[in-house]
mmCIF file of C-alpha atoms and ligand atoms in Angstrom:
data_model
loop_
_atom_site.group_PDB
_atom_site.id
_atom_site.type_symbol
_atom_site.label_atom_id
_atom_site.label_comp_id
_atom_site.label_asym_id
_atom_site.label_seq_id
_atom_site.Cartn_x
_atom_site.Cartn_y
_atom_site.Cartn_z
ATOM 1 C CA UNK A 1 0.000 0.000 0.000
ATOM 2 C CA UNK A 2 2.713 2.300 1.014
ATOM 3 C CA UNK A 3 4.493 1.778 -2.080
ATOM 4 C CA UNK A 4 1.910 2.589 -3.991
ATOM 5 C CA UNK A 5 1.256 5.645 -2.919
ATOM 6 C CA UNK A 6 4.541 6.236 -3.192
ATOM 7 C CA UNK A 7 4.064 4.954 -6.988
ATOM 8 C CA UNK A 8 1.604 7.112 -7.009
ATOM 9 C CA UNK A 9 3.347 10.092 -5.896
ATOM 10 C CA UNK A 10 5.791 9.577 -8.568
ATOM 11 C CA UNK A 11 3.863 9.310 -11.084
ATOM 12 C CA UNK A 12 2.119 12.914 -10.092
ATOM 13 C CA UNK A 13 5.922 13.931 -9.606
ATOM 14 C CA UNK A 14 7.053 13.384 -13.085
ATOM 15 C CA UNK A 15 3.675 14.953 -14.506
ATOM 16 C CA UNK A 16 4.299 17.791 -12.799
ATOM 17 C CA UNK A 17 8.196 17.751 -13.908
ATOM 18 C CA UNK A 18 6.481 17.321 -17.115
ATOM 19 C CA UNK A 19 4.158 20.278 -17.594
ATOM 20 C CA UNK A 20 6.380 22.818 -15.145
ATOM 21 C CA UNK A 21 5.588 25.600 -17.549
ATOM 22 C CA UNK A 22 2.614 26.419 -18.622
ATOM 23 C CA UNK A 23 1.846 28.773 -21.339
ATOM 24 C CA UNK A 24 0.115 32.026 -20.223
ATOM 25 C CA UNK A 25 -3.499 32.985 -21.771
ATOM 26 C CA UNK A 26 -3.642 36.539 -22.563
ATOM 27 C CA UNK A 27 -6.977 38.126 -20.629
ATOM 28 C CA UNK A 28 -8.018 41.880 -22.198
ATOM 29 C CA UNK A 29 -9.785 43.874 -19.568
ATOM 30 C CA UNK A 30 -11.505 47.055 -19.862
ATOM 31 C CA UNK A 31 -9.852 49.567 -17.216
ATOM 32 C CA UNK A 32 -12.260 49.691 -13.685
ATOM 33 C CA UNK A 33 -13.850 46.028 -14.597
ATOM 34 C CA UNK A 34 -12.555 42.951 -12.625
ATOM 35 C CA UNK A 35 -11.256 39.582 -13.622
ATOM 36 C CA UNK A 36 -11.389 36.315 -12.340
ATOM 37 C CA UNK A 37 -7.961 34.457 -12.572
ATOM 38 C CA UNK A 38 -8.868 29.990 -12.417
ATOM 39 C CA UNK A 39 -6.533 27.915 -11.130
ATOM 40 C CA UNK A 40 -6.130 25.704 -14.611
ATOM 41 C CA UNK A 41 -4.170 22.691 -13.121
ATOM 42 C CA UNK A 42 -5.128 20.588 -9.816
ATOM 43 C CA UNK A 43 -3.837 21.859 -6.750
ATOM 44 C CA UNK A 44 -3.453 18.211 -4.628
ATOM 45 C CA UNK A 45 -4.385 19.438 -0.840
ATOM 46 C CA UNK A 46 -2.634 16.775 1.011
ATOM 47 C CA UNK A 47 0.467 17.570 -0.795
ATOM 48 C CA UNK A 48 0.259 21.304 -0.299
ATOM 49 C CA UNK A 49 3.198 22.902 1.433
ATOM 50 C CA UNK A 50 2.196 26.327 -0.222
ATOM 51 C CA UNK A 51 0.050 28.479 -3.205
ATOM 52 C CA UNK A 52 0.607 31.802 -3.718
ATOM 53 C CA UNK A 53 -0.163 34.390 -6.521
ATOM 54 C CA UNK A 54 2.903 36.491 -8.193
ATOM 55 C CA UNK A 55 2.617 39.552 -10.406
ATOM 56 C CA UNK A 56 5.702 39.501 -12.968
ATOM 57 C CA UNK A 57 7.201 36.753 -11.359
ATOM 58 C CA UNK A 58 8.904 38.385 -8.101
ATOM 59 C CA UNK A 59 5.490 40.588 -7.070
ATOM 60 C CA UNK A 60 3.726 38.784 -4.111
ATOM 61 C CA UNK A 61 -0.005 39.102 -4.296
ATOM 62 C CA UNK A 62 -1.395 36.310 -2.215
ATOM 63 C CA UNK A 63 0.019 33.394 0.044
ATOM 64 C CA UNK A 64 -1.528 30.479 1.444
ATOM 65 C CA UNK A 65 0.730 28.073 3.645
ATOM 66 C CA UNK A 66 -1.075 24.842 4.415
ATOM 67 C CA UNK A 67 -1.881 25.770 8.457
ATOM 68 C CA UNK A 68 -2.231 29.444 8.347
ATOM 69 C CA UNK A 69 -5.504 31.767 6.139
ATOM 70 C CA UNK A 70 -4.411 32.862 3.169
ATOM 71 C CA UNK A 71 -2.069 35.877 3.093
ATOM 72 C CA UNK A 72 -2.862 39.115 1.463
ATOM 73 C CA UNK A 73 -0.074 41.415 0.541
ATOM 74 C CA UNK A 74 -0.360 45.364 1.306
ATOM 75 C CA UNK A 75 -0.217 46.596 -2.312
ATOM 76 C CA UNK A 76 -3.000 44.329 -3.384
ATOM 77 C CA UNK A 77 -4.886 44.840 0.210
ATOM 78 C CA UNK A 78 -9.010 45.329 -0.442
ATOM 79 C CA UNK A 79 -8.550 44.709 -4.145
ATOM 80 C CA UNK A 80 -8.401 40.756 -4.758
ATOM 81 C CA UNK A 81 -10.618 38.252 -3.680
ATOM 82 C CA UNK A 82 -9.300 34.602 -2.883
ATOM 83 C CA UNK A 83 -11.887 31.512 -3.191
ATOM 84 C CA UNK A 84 -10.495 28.819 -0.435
ATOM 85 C CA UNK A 85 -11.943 26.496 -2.379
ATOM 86 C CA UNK A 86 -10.906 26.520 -6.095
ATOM 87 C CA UNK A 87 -7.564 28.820 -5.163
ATOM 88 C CA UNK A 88 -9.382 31.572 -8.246
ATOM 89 C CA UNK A 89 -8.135 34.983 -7.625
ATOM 90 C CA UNK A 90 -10.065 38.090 -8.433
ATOM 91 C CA UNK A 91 -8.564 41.139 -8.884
ATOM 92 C CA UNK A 92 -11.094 44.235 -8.393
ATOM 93 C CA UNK A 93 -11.319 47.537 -10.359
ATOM 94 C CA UNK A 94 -8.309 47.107 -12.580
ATOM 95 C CA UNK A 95 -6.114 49.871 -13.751
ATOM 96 C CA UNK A 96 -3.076 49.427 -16.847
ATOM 97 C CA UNK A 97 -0.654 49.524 -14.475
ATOM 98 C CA UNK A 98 -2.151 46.162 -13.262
ATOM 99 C CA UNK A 99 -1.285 45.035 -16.635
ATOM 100 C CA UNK A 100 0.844 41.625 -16.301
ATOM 101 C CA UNK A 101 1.612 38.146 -15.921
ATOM 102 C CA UNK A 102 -0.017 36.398 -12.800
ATOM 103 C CA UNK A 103 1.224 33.211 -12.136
ATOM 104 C CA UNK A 104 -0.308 30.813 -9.663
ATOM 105 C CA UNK A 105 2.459 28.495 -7.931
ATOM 106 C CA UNK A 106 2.687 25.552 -5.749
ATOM 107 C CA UNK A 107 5.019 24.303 -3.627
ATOM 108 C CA UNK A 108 4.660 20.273 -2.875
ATOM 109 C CA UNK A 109 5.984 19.173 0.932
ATOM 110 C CA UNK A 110 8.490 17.756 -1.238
ATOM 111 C CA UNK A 111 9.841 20.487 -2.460
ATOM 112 C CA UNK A 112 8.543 19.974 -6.015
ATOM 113 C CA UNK A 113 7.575 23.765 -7.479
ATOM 114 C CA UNK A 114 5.093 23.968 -10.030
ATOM 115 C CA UNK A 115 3.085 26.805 -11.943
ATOM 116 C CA UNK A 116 -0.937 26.081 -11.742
ATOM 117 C CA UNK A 117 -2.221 29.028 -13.619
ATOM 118 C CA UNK A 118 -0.629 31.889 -16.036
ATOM 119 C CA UNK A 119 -2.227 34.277 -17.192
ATOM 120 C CA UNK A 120 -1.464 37.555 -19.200
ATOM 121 C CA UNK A 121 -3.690 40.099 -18.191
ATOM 122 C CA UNK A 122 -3.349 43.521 -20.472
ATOM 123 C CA UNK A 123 -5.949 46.337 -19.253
ATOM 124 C CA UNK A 124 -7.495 48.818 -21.637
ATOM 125 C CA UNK A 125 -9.176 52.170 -21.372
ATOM 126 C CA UNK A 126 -11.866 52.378 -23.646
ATOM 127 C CA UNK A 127 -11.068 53.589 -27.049
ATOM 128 C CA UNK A 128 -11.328 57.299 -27.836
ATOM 129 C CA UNK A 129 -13.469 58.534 -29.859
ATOM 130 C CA UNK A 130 -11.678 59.247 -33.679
ATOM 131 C CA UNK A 131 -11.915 62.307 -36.028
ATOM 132 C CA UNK A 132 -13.417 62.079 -39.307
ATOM 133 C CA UNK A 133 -12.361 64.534 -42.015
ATOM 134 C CA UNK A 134 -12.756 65.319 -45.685
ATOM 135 C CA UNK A 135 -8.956 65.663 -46.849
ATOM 136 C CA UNK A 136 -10.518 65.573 -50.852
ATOM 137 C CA UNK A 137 -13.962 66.278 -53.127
ATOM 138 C CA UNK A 138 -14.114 66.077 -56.133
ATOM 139 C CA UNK A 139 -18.433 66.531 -57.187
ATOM 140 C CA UNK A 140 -19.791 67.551 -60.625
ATOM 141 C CA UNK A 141 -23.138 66.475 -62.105
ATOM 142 C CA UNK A 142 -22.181 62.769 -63.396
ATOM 143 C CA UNK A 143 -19.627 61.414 -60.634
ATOM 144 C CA UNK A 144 -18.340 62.272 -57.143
ATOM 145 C CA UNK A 145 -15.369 61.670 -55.071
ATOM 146 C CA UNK A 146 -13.541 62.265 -52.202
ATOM 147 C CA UNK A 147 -11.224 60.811 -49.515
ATOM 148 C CA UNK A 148 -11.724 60.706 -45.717
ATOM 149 C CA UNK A 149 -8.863 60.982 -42.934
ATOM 150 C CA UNK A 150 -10.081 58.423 -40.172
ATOM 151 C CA UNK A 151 -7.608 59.206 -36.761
ATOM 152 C CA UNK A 152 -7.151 58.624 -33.356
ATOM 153 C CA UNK A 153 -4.109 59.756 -31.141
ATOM 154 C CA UNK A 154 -1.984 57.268 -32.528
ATOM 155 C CA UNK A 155 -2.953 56.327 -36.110
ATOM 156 C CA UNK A 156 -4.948 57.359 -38.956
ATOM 157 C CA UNK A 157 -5.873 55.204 -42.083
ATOM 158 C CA UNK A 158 -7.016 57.204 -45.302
ATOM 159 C CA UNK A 159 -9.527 55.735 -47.361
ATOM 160 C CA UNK A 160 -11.421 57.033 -51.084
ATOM 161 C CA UNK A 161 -14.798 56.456 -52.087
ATOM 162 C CA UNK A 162 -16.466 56.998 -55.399
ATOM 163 C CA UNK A 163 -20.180 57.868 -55.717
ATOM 164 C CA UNK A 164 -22.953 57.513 -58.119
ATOM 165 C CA UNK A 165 -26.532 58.422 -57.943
ATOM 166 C CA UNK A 166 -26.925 55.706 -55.252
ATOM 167 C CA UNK A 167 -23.777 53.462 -55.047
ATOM 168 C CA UNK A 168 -20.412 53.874 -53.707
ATOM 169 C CA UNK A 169 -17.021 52.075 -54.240
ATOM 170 C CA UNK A 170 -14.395 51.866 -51.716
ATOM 171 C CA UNK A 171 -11.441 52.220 -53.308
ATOM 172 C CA UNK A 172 -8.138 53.073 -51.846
ATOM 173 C CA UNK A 173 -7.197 52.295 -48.034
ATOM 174 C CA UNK A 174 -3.967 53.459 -46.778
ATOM 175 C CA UNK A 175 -3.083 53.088 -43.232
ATOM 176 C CA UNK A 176 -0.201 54.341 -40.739
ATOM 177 C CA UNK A 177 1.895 52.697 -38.379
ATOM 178 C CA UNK A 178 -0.460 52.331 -35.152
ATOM 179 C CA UNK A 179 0.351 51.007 -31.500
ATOM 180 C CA UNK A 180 -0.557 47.166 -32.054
ATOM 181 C CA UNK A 181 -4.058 46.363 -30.021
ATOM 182 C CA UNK A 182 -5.506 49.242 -31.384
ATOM 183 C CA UNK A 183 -7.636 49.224 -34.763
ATOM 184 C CA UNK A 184 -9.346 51.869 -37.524
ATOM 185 C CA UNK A 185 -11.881 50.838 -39.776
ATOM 186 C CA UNK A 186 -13.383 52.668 -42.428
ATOM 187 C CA UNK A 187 -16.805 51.716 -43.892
ATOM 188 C CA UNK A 188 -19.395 52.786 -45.673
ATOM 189 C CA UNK A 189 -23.276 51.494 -44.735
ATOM 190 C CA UNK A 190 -27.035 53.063 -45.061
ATOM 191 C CA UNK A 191 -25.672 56.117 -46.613
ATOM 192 C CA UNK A 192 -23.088 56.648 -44.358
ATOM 193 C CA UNK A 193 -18.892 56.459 -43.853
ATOM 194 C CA UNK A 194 -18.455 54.765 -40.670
ATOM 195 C CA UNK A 195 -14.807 55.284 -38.781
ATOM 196 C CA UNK A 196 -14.704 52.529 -36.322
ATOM 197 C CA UNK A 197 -11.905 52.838 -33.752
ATOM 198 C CA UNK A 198 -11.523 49.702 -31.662
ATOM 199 C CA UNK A 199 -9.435 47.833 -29.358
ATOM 200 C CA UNK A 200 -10.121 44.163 -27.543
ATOM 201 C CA UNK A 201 -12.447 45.891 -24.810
ATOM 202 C CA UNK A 202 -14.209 48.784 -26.673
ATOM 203 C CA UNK A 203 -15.353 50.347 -29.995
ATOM 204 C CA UNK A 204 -17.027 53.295 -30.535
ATOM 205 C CA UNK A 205 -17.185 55.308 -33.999
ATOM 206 C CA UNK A 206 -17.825 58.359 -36.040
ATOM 207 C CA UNK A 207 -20.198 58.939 -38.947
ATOM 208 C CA UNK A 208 -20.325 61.507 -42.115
ATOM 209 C CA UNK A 209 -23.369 61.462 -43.776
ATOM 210 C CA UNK A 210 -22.555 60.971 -48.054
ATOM 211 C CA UNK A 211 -24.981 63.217 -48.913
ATOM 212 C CA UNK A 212 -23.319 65.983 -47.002
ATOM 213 C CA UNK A 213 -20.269 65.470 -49.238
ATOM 214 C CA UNK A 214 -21.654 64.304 -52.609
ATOM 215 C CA UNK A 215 -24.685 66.646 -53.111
ATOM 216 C CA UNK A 216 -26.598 64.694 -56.041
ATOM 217 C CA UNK A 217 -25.751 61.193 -53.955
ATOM 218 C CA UNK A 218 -29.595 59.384 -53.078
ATOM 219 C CA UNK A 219 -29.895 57.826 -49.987
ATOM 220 C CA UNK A 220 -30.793 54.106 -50.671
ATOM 221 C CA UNK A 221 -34.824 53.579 -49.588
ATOM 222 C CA UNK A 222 -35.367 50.967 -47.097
ATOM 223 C CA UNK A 223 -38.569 49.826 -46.431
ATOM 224 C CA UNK A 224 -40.171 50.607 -43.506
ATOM 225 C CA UNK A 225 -42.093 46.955 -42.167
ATOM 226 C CA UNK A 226 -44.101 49.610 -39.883
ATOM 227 C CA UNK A 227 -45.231 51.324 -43.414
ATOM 228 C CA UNK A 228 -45.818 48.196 -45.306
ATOM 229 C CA UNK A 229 -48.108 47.093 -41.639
ATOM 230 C CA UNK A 230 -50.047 50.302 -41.814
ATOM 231 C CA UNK A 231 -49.985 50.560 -45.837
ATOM 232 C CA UNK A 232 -51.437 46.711 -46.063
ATOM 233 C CA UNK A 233 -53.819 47.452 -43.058
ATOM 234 C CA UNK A 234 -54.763 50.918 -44.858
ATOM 235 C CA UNK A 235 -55.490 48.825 -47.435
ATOM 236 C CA UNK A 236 -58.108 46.637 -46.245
ATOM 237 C CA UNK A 237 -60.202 49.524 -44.392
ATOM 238 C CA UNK A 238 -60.569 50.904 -47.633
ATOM 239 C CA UNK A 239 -61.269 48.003 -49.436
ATOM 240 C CA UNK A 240 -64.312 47.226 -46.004
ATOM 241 C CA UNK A 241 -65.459 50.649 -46.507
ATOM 242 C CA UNK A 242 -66.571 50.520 -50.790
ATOM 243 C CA UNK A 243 -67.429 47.083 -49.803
ATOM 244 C CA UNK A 244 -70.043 47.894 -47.004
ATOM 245 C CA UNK A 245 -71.114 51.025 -49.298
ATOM 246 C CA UNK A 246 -71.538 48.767 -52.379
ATOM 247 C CA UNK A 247 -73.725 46.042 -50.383
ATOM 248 C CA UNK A 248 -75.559 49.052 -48.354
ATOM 249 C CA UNK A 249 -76.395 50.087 -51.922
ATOM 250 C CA UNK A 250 -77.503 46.754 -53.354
ATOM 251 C CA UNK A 251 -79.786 46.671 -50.085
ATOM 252 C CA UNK A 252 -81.322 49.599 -50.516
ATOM 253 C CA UNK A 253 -82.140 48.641 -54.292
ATOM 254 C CA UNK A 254 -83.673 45.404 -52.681
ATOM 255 C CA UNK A 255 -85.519 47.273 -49.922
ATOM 256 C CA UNK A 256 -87.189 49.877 -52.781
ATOM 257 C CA UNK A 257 -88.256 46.915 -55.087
ATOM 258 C CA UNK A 258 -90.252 44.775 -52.255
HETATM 259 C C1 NAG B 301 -12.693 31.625 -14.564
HETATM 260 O O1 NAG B 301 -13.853 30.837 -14.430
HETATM 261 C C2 NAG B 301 -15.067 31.576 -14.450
HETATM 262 C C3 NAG B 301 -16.212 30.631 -14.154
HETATM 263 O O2 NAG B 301 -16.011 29.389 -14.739
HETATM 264 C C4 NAG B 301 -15.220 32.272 -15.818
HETATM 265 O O3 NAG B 301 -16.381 33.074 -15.829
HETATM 266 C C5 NAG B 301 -13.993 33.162 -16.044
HETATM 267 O O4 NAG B 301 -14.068 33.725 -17.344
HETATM 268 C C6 NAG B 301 -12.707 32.350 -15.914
HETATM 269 N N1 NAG B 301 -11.571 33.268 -16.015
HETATM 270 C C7 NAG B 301 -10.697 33.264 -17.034
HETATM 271 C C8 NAG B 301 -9.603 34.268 -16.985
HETATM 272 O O5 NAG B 301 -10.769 32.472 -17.960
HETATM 273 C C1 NAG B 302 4.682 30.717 4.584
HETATM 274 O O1 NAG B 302 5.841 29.963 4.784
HETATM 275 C C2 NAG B 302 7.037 30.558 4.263
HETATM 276 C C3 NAG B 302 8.177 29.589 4.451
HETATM 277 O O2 NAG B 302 8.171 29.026 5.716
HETATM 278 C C4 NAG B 302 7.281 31.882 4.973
HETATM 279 O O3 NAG B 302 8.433 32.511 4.411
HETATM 280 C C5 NAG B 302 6.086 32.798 4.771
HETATM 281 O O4 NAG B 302 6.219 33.996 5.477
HETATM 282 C C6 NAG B 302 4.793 32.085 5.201
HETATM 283 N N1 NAG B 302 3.668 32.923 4.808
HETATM 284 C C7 NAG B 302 2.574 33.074 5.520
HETATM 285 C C8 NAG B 302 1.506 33.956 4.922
HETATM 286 O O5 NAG B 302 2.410 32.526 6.587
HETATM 287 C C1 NAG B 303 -13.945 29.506 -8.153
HETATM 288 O O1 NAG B 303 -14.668 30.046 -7.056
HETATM 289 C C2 NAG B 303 -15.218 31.333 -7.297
HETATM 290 C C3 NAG B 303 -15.793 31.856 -5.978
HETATM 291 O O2 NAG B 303 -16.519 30.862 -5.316
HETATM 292 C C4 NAG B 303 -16.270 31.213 -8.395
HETATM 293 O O3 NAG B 303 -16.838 32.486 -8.658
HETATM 294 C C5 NAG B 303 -15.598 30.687 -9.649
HETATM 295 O O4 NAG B 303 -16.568 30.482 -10.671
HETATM 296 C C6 NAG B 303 -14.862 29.382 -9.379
HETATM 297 N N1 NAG B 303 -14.089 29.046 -10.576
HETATM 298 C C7 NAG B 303 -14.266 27.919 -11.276
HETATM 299 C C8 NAG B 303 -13.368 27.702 -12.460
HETATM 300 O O5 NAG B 303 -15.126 27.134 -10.974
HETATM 301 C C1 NAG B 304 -16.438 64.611 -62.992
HETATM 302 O O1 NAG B 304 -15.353 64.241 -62.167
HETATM 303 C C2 NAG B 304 -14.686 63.043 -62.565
HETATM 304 C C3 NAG B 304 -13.597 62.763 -61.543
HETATM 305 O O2 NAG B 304 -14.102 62.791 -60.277
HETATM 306 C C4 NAG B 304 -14.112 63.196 -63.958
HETATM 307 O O3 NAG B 304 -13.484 61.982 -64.356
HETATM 308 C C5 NAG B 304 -15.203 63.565 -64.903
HETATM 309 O O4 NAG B 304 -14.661 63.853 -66.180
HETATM 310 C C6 NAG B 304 -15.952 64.815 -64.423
HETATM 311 N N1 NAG B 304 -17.103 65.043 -65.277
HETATM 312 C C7 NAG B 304 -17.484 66.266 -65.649
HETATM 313 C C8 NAG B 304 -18.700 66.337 -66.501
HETATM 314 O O5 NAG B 304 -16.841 67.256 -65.320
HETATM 315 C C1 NAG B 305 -3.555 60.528 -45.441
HETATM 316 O O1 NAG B 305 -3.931 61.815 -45.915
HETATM 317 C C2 NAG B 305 -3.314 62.887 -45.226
HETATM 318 C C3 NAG B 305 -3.930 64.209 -45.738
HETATM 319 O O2 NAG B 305 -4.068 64.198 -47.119
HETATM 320 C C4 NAG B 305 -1.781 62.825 -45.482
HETATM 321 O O3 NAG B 305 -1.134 63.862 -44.777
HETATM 322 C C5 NAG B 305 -1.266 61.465 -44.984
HETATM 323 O O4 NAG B 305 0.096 61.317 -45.300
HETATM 324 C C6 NAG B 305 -2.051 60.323 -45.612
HETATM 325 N N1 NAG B 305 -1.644 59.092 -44.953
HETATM 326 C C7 NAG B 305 -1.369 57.951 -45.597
HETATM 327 C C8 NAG B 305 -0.999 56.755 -44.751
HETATM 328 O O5 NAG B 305 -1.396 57.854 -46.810
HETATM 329 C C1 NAG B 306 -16.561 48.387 -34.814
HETATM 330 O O1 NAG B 306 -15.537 47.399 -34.706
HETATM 331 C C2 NAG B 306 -15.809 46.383 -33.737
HETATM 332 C C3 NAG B 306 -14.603 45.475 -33.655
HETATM 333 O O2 NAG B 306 -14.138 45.125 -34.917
HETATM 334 C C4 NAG B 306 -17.086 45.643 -34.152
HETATM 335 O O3 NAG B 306 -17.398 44.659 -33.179
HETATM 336 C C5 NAG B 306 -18.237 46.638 -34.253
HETATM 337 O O4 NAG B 306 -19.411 46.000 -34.672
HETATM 338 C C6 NAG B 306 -17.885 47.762 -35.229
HETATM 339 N N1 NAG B 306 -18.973 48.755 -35.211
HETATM 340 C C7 NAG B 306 -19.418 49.380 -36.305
HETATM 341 C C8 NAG B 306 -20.506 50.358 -36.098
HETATM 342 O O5 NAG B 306 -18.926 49.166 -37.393
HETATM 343 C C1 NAG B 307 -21.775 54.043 -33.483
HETATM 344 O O1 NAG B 307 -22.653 53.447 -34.436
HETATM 345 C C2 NAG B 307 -23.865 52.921 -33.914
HETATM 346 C C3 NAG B 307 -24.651 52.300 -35.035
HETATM 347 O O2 NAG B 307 -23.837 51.724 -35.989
HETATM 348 C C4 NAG B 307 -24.637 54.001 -33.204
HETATM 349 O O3 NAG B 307 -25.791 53.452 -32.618
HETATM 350 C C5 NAG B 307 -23.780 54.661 -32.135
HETATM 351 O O4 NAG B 307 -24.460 55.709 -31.515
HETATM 352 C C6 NAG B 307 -22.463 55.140 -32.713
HETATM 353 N N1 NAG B 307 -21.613 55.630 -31.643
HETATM 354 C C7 NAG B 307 -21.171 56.879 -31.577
HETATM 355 C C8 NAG B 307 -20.311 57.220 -30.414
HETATM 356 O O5 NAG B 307 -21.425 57.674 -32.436
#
């Protein structure tokens, strides 16, 4: 019996040895939110000497030695919360400095070291709302053009459309160098350019109307289904109304012949 545990113990040993590192999961955050860091391997109690919770490695956030309550440390005082009974972390009302790797490790009474969760957490404020601007028109009586300067703080993407009565091509896109997580998007939908600025926890975007720019440009129709309700319903009143008026007539012509 005792030696297989022991087999046992081995066996957990070398798995461990095994899978020491894990890779980390990026997590995107929006700035002020909370996040909920699992413990993705299986922390064995019995063979717990410690857990704890790093930030960048060398950071102590949280420490749990197998007699005493879990351990919070002053900088992160009031702002995690520690489940005793999964080991999940969550850290409250995030900020970018928070930005990081968390790593959950355990120490074995053996001595054995291993990492039980890893996660990359990057916090973002909500993206900023971008400029739109005309940098180009060209509009006579048989075609229009122009070209719109979509920009945030960081980037801008250029982008040329070319009108007719009701359609417009995208043409051209050009785009700057931008901080990577970031995005710009230019579209064009229901008679409007749409600059989209975006990043993993937010979007938010700008419109220019078309017709503003490109003065003989038609705004495509789309059909109401509360018009076609009330135009189909409109319909039917009308057609009940001659209907009772014809038969009130015929009835009348019956009445006068008896
Ligand atoms: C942790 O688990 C909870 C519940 O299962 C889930 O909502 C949350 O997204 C998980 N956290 C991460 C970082 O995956
Ligand atoms: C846990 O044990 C280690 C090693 O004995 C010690 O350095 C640390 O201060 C202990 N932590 C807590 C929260 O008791
Ligand atoms: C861990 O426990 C916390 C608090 O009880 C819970 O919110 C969370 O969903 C649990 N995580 C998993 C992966 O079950
Ligand atoms: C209208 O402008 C386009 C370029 O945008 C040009 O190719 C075309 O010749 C112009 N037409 C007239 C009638 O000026
Ligand atoms: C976009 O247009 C602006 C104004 O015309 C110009 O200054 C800028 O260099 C253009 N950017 C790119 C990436 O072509
Ligand atoms: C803006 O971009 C985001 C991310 O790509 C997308 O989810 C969203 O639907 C877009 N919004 C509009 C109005 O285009
Ligand atoms: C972005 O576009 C959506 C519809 O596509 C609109 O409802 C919303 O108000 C727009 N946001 C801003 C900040 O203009």
């Amino acid at each position: 019996m005792k030696l297989f545990v022991l087999l046992l113990f081995v066996v957990y040993e070398l798995y461990l040895c095994e899978s020491e590192e894990i890779s980390a999961g990026t997590v995107f955050v929006l700035k002020g939110e909370d996040v909920l860091l699992n413990v993705t391997k299986a922390v064995v109690l019995e063979d717990l000497f410690s857990f704890s919770w790093k930030y960048n490695e060398n950071k102590n956030v949280l420490q749990v030695n197998s007699s005493n309550n879990p351990h919070v440390f002053p900088d992160y005082a009031g702002r995690i919360e520690f489940s005793v009974n999964n080991f999940s972390v969550e850290l409250k009302n995030l900020q970018e400095s928070d930005s990081g790797v968390y790593t959950a490790r355990v120490i074995t009474l053996l001595g054995g070291e291993t990492e039980a969760a890893k996660y990359n957490v990057k916090v973002e404020d909500r993206a900023s709302l971008p400029l739109l601007t005309l940098s180009f028109v060209s509009d006579n009586s048989s075609s229009c053009s122009f070209t719109v300067t979509c920009s945030s703080q960081d980037s801008h993407i250029n982008s040329t459309f070319s009108c007719e009565t009701r359609t417009c091509s995208q043409e051209g896109v050009e785009r700057s160098e931008g901080i990577p997580d970031t995005f710009l998007q230019v579209h064009q939908s229901r008679g409007s350019i749409i600059c989209n600025h975006s990043n993993h926890v937010s979007w938010t975007n700008t419109t220019k109307i078309i017709k503003d720019v490109c003065h003989q440009y038609d705004v495509p129709h789309q059909l109401n289904p509360v018009h076609i309700i009330l135009g189909v319903f409109l319909t039917i009143i009308i057609l009940a109304i001659i209907g009772v008026g014809y038969f009130g007539v015929f009835e009348k012509e019956e009445q006068a012949k008896e």
